[in-house]
């Protein structure tokens, strides 16, 4: 070998962790079945957005493989808001359904907030209801959003102590950016939020021990944004012109610098679905999870 040692990142495989967790869940579901409880998830898909359909199909498939009963409600893009609200109200009353998920985004004539607020907080397995978000903020038990929960578990699977670590989050969505920062704060990390209006982004990301990237633009984060040895979590899923998938992180470059990195596909995505299964299982058990939950 000549001269410089190139640091190659270790891969944090969401696919592998998700598979291990789902195997454990299968046993739990088997135990519940003996008590005549079959976890049930209702998935509502409005319109025919291909990406939403792909996500919903993946969720339904994962339910089937794990032993969770799932029902898909497909509705046309021009469904009225009040029709959607009455479907949710009906599902709120249905004893065989423990979790309700409305795939987002919704058509623009429907208020997403109104729809999310209609879902009973006890069945809100996405963790999007303002009551569950509020509980997360003050450390009370409630459903936690799936992608942030999956990210925390990915990092913890590498036995990394989060106390005092500088976590930089790029992206401030209600689904990923904002809640993931809260979960890391709960783990005693120091959290910095960045977004499209952040000045001198590169200077901030280079200080990150853990960098969470949820921007939605392919390969936008290259090696110049990364501190040597950092943990890089790529939430982006972008379709390239050749049909392949890429994250928001330039994997080839960044994996030369980072200590750990999640791939796309096979990183965060499988964990998001696994946390949905886990939340549905907990809903069926009638047990609420919270920020104090032990991540196993
Ligand atoms: N759209 C993109 N991600 C999600 C998600 O995690 N849940 C729902 N319901 N819709 C989404």
GROMACS .gro file of C-alpha atoms and ligand atoms in nm:
model
  307
    1UNK     CA    1   0.000   0.000   0.000
    2UNK     CA    2   0.124   0.346  -0.083
    3UNK     CA    3   0.084   0.649   0.142
    4UNK     CA    4  -0.263   0.757   0.246
    5UNK     CA    5  -0.510   0.519   0.407
    6UNK     CA    6  -0.855   0.567   0.264
    7UNK     CA    7  -1.122   0.540   0.533
    8UNK     CA    8  -1.407   0.329   0.403
    9UNK     CA    9  -1.738   0.364   0.583
   10UNK     CA   10  -1.911   0.071   0.745
   11UNK     CA   11  -2.257   0.011   0.602
   12UNK     CA   12  -2.555   0.034   0.837
   13UNK     CA   13  -2.795  -0.205   0.670
   14UNK     CA   14  -3.159  -0.121   0.731
   15UNK     CA   15  -3.254  -0.428   0.534
   16UNK     CA   16  -3.073  -0.660   0.770
   17UNK     CA   17  -3.186  -0.487   1.094
   18UNK     CA   18  -3.544  -0.470   0.965
   19UNK     CA   19  -3.536  -0.840   0.885
   20UNK     CA   20  -3.412  -0.926   1.239
   21UNK     CA   21  -3.679  -0.707   1.400
   22UNK     CA   22  -3.955  -0.852   1.183
   23UNK     CA   23  -3.855  -1.206   1.282
   24UNK     CA   24  -3.892  -1.107   1.650
   25UNK     CA   25  -4.226  -0.945   1.576
   26UNK     CA   26  -4.355  -1.263   1.413
   27UNK     CA   27  -4.315  -1.442   1.747
   28UNK     CA   28  -4.502  -1.164   1.929
   29UNK     CA   29  -4.782  -1.179   1.673
   30UNK     CA   30  -4.801  -1.556   1.715
   31UNK     CA   31  -4.842  -1.508   2.093
   32UNK     CA   32  -5.118  -1.252   2.034
   33UNK     CA   33  -5.298  -1.492   1.802
   34UNK     CA   34  -5.316  -1.743   2.087
   35UNK     CA   35  -5.512  -1.475   2.274
   36UNK     CA   36  -5.730  -1.434   1.963
   37UNK     CA   37  -5.591  -1.089   1.887
   38UNK     CA   38  -5.487  -1.034   1.526
   39UNK     CA   39  -5.318  -0.696   1.474
   40UNK     CA   40  -5.505  -0.505   1.202
   41UNK     CA   41  -5.391  -0.210   0.988
   42UNK     CA   42  -5.614  -0.003   0.757
   43UNK     CA   43  -5.430   0.178   0.477
   44UNK     CA   44  -5.609   0.453   0.285
   45UNK     CA   45  -5.473   0.543  -0.059
   46UNK     CA   46  -5.628   0.843  -0.236
   47UNK     CA   47  -5.562   0.894  -0.609
   48UNK     CA   48  -5.314   0.719  -0.832
   49UNK     CA   49  -4.975   0.870  -0.756
   50UNK     CA   50  -4.730   0.593  -0.857
   51UNK     CA   51  -4.483   0.661  -0.573
   52UNK     CA   52  -4.760   0.648  -0.312
   53UNK     CA   53  -4.888   0.323  -0.460
   54UNK     CA   54  -4.540   0.172  -0.446
   55UNK     CA   55  -4.505   0.270  -0.078
   56UNK     CA   56  -4.851   0.139   0.008
   57UNK     CA   57  -4.786  -0.192  -0.172
   58UNK     CA   58  -4.462  -0.232   0.023
   59UNK     CA   59  -4.646  -0.170   0.353
   60UNK     CA   60  -4.922  -0.419   0.270
   61UNK     CA   61  -4.665  -0.681   0.164
   62UNK     CA   62  -4.471  -0.633   0.489
   63UNK     CA   63  -4.793  -0.678   0.689
   64UNK     CA   64  -4.868  -1.004   0.507
   65UNK     CA   65  -4.516  -1.138   0.563
   66UNK     CA   66  -4.529  -1.056   0.934
   67UNK     CA   67  -4.880  -1.183   1.006
   68UNK     CA   68  -5.055  -0.846   1.043
   69UNK     CA   69  -5.402  -0.827   0.893
   70UNK     CA   70  -5.418  -0.534   0.651
   71UNK     CA   71  -5.700  -0.377   0.454
   72UNK     CA   72  -5.644  -0.128   0.175
   73UNK     CA   73  -5.905   0.138   0.101
   74UNK     CA   74  -5.847   0.287  -0.243
   75UNK     CA   75  -6.035   0.608  -0.318
   76UNK     CA   76  -6.038   0.831  -0.628
   77UNK     CA   77  -5.840   1.159  -0.632
   78UNK     CA   78  -6.167   1.358  -0.644
   79UNK     CA   79  -6.308   1.208  -0.323
   80UNK     CA   80  -6.468   1.477  -0.104
   81UNK     CA   81  -6.301   1.564   0.224
   82UNK     CA   82  -6.615   1.477   0.423
   83UNK     CA   83  -6.629   1.132   0.257
   84UNK     CA   84  -6.272   1.063   0.364
   85UNK     CA   85  -6.350   1.185   0.716
   86UNK     CA   86  -6.649   0.950   0.744
   87UNK     CA   87  -6.436   0.654   0.628
   88UNK     CA   88  -6.182   0.732   0.902
   89UNK     CA   89  -6.455   0.775   1.164
   90UNK     CA   90  -6.589   0.434   1.067
   91UNK     CA   91  -6.240   0.279   1.102
   92UNK     CA   92  -6.192   0.453   1.438
   93UNK     CA   93  -6.491   0.249   1.562
   94UNK     CA   94  -6.381  -0.082   1.404
   95UNK     CA   95  -6.248  -0.324   1.669
   96UNK     CA   96  -6.048  -0.540   1.427
   97UNK     CA   97  -5.850  -0.235   1.311
   98UNK     CA   98  -5.578  -0.122   1.552
   99UNK     CA   99  -5.389   0.114   1.323
  100UNK     CA  100  -5.500   0.360   1.053
  101UNK     CA  101  -5.265   0.508   0.794
  102UNK     CA  102  -5.360   0.766   0.532
  103UNK     CA  103  -5.087   0.776   0.270
  104UNK     CA  104  -4.960   1.131   0.209
  105UNK     CA  105  -4.958   1.353   0.012
  106UNK     CA  106  -5.331   1.403  -0.037
  107UNK     CA  107  -5.491   1.596  -0.328
  108UNK     CA  108  -5.478   1.974  -0.267
  109UNK     CA  109  -5.855   2.011  -0.206
  110UNK     CA  110  -5.821   1.797   0.109
  111UNK     CA  111  -5.670   1.935   0.430
  112UNK     CA  112  -5.403   1.689   0.546
  113UNK     CA  113  -5.417   1.829   0.897
  114UNK     CA  114  -5.794   1.783   0.919
  115UNK     CA  115  -5.758   1.423   0.800
  116UNK     CA  116  -5.474   1.343   1.041
  117UNK     CA  117  -5.672   1.500   1.326
  118UNK     CA  118  -5.966   1.273   1.247
  119UNK     CA  119  -5.761   0.957   1.309
  120UNK     CA  120  -5.799   0.846   1.670
  121UNK     CA  121  -5.464   0.912   1.844
  122UNK     CA  122  -5.480   0.552   1.977
  123UNK     CA  123  -5.482   0.425   1.614
  124UNK     CA  124  -5.237   0.681   1.473
  125UNK     CA  125  -4.957   0.434   1.394
  126UNK     CA  126  -4.785   0.694   1.172
  127UNK     CA  127  -4.740   0.915   1.479
  128UNK     CA  128  -4.860   1.222   1.287
  129UNK     CA  129  -5.154   1.330   1.507
  130UNK     CA  130  -5.085   1.661   1.690
  131UNK     CA  131  -5.157   1.483   2.020
  132UNK     CA  132  -4.886   1.224   1.953
  133UNK     CA  133  -4.645   1.491   1.828
  134UNK     CA  134  -4.714   1.698   2.142
  135UNK     CA  135  -4.656   1.394   2.365
  136UNK     CA  136  -4.327   1.325   2.190
  137UNK     CA  137  -4.217   1.684   2.254
  138UNK     CA  138  -4.278   1.657   2.630
  139UNK     CA  139  -4.159   1.297   2.667
  140UNK     CA  140  -4.500   1.137   2.730
  141UNK     CA  141  -4.594   0.799   2.589
  142UNK     CA  142  -4.759   0.803   2.249
  143UNK     CA  143  -4.691   0.680   1.897
  144UNK     CA  144  -4.361   0.798   1.751
  145UNK     CA  145  -4.327   0.868   1.377
  146UNK     CA  146  -4.187   0.572   1.185
  147UNK     CA  147  -3.893   0.716   0.990
  148UNK     CA  148  -3.739   0.901   1.289
  149UNK     CA  149  -3.791   0.595   1.508
  150UNK     CA  150  -3.625   0.376   1.244
  151UNK     CA  151  -3.328   0.614   1.220
  152UNK     CA  152  -3.268   0.609   1.596
  153UNK     CA  153  -3.277   0.231   1.593
  154UNK     CA  154  -3.032   0.213   1.301
  155UNK     CA  155  -2.780   0.428   1.487
  156UNK     CA  156  -2.835   0.244   1.816
  157UNK     CA  157  -2.782  -0.090   1.644
  158UNK     CA  158  -2.414   0.009   1.615
  159UNK     CA  159  -2.390   0.066   1.992
  160UNK     CA  160  -2.302   0.430   1.943
  161UNK     CA  161  -2.332   0.641   2.257
  162UNK     CA  162  -2.534   0.948   2.157
  163UNK     CA  163  -2.465   1.156   2.466
  164UNK     CA  164  -2.313   1.490   2.369
  165UNK     CA  165  -2.288   1.396   2.001
  166UNK     CA  166  -2.351   1.675   1.753
  167UNK     CA  167  -2.642   1.569   1.532
  168UNK     CA  168  -2.707   1.787   1.227
  169UNK     CA  169  -3.044   1.741   1.056
  170UNK     CA  170  -3.090   1.877   0.703
  171UNK     CA  171  -3.463   1.912   0.637
  172UNK     CA  172  -3.748   2.037   0.854
  173UNK     CA  173  -4.053   1.834   0.746
  174UNK     CA  174  -4.314   1.737   1.004
  175UNK     CA  175  -4.267   1.370   0.909
  176UNK     CA  176  -3.887   1.339   0.932
  177UNK     CA  177  -3.671   1.645   1.001
  178UNK     CA  178  -3.847   1.802   1.300
  179UNK     CA  179  -3.925   1.479   1.491
  180UNK     CA  180  -3.590   1.309   1.429
  181UNK     CA  181  -3.415   1.602   1.595
  182UNK     CA  182  -3.645   1.566   1.898
  183UNK     CA  183  -3.565   1.196   1.932
  184UNK     CA  184  -3.191   1.263   1.927
  185UNK     CA  185  -3.237   1.543   2.180
  186UNK     CA  186  -3.406   1.290   2.408
  187UNK     CA  187  -3.089   1.079   2.373
  188UNK     CA  188  -2.883   1.373   2.506
  189UNK     CA  189  -2.737   1.470   2.170
  190UNK     CA  190  -2.684   1.834   2.068
  191UNK     CA  191  -2.906   1.898   1.769
  192UNK     CA  192  -2.872   2.154   1.489
  193UNK     CA  193  -3.148   2.192   1.229
  194UNK     CA  194  -3.058   2.307   0.876
  195UNK     CA  195  -3.288   2.377   0.582
  196UNK     CA  196  -3.306   2.543   0.241
  197UNK     CA  197  -3.248   2.892   0.387
  198UNK     CA  198  -2.951   2.791   0.607
  199UNK     CA  199  -2.639   2.998   0.539
  200UNK     CA  200  -2.300   2.829   0.502
  201UNK     CA  201  -2.450   2.479   0.523
  202UNK     CA  202  -2.117   2.310   0.455
  203UNK     CA  203  -1.957   2.473   0.759
  204UNK     CA  204  -2.232   2.330   0.982
  205UNK     CA  205  -2.246   1.980   0.834
  206UNK     CA  206  -1.868   1.945   0.867
  207UNK     CA  207  -1.915   1.971   1.244
  208UNK     CA  208  -2.166   1.684   1.252
  209UNK     CA  209  -2.085   1.361   1.434
  210UNK     CA  210  -2.413   1.233   1.295
  211UNK     CA  211  -2.559   1.383   0.978
  212UNK     CA  212  -2.924   1.315   0.888
  213UNK     CA  213  -3.003   1.410   0.530
  214UNK     CA  214  -3.369   1.453   0.430
  215UNK     CA  215  -3.363   1.700   0.142
  216UNK     CA  216  -3.517   1.521  -0.157
  217UNK     CA  217  -3.245   1.593  -0.417
  218UNK     CA  218  -3.027   1.316  -0.557
  219UNK     CA  219  -2.659   1.309  -0.453
  220UNK     CA  220  -2.666   1.670  -0.328
  221UNK     CA  221  -2.442   1.594  -0.027
  222UNK     CA  222  -2.089   1.512  -0.140
  223UNK     CA  223  -1.770   1.439   0.054
  224UNK     CA  224  -1.699   1.811   0.114
  225UNK     CA  225  -1.994   1.825   0.358
  226UNK     CA  226  -1.868   1.542   0.578
  227UNK     CA  227  -1.642   1.527   0.882
  228UNK     CA  228  -1.405   1.229   0.870
  229UNK     CA  229  -1.558   0.932   1.055
  230UNK     CA  230  -1.910   1.084   1.077
  231UNK     CA  231  -2.226   0.873   1.076
  232UNK     CA  232  -2.433   0.959   0.769
  233UNK     CA  233  -2.801   0.869   0.750
  234UNK     CA  234  -2.956   0.918   0.407
  235UNK     CA  235  -3.335   0.953   0.412
  236UNK     CA  236  -3.371   1.054   0.045
  237UNK     CA  237  -3.516   0.827  -0.222
  238UNK     CA  238  -3.476   0.976  -0.569
  239UNK     CA  239  -3.537   0.813  -0.906
  240UNK     CA  240  -3.252   0.883  -1.150
  241UNK     CA  241  -3.296   0.917  -1.528
  242UNK     CA  242  -3.163   0.562  -1.580
  243UNK     CA  243  -3.442   0.430  -1.355
  244UNK     CA  244  -3.217   0.349  -1.060
  245UNK     CA  245  -3.265   0.484  -0.706
  246UNK     CA  246  -3.031   0.724  -0.531
  247UNK     CA  247  -3.031   0.890  -0.193
  248UNK     CA  248  -2.963   1.257  -0.123
  249UNK     CA  249  -2.605   1.159  -0.043
  250UNK     CA  250  -2.340   1.087  -0.304
  251UNK     CA  251  -2.272   0.739  -0.168
  252UNK     CA  252  -1.953   0.671  -0.366
  253UNK     CA  253  -1.783   0.988  -0.244
  254UNK     CA  254  -1.917   1.005   0.109
  255UNK     CA  255  -1.844   0.642   0.188
  256UNK     CA  256  -1.474   0.724   0.147
  257UNK     CA  257  -1.491   0.977   0.432
  258UNK     CA  258  -1.771   0.871   0.669
  259UNK     CA  259  -1.737   0.617   0.949
  260UNK     CA  260  -2.083   0.472   0.892
  261UNK     CA  261  -2.335   0.525   0.613
  262UNK     CA  262  -2.681   0.397   0.522
  263UNK     CA  263  -2.732   0.282   0.162
  264UNK     CA  264  -3.026   0.366  -0.066
  265UNK     CA  265  -3.211   0.142  -0.118
  266UNK     CA  266  -3.178  -0.085   0.186
  267UNK     CA  267  -3.114   0.178   0.454
  268UNK     CA  268  -3.383   0.391   0.614
  269UNK     CA  269  -3.672   0.269   0.393
  270UNK     CA  270  -3.707  -0.087   0.532
  271UNK     CA  271  -3.684   0.054   0.886
  272UNK     CA  272  -3.971   0.299   0.827
  273UNK     CA  273  -4.198   0.010   0.729
  274UNK     CA  274  -4.073  -0.203   1.018
  275UNK     CA  275  -4.158   0.073   1.267
  276UNK     CA  276  -4.505   0.091   1.116
  277UNK     CA  277  -4.544  -0.281   1.184
  278UNK     CA  278  -4.406  -0.231   1.535
  279UNK     CA  279  -4.647   0.056   1.607
  280UNK     CA  280  -4.938  -0.153   1.477
  281UNK     CA  281  -4.836  -0.440   1.700
  282UNK     CA  282  -4.819  -0.208   2.000
  283UNK     CA  283  -5.159  -0.062   1.912
  284UNK     CA  284  -5.300  -0.415   1.905
  285UNK     CA  285  -5.146  -0.486   2.243
  286UNK     CA  286  -5.312  -0.168   2.364
  287UNK     CA  287  -4.976  -0.054   2.490
  288UNK     CA  288  -4.851   0.292   2.395
  289UNK     CA  289  -4.489   0.357   2.326
  290UNK     CA  290  -4.309   0.669   2.419
  291UNK     CA  291  -3.977   0.845   2.410
  292UNK     CA  292  -3.870   0.643   2.713
  293UNK     CA  293  -3.916   0.317   2.524
  294UNK     CA  294  -3.616   0.089   2.533
  295UNK     CA  295  -3.497   0.040   2.177
  296UNK     CA  296  -3.413  -0.325   2.142
  297LIG     N1  297  -4.582   0.976   0.271
  297LIG     C1  298  -4.446   0.971   0.275
  297LIG     N2  299  -4.405   0.909   0.387
  297LIG     C2  300  -4.516   0.874   0.455
  297LIG     C3  301  -4.537   0.805   0.577
  297LIG     O1  302  -4.444   0.766   0.649
  297LIG     N3  303  -4.666   0.786   0.612
  297LIG     C4  304  -4.771   0.831   0.537
  297LIG     N4  305  -4.894   0.809   0.581
  297LIG     N5  306  -4.754   0.895   0.422
  297LIG     C5  307  -4.628   0.915   0.382
   0.00000   0.00000   0.00000
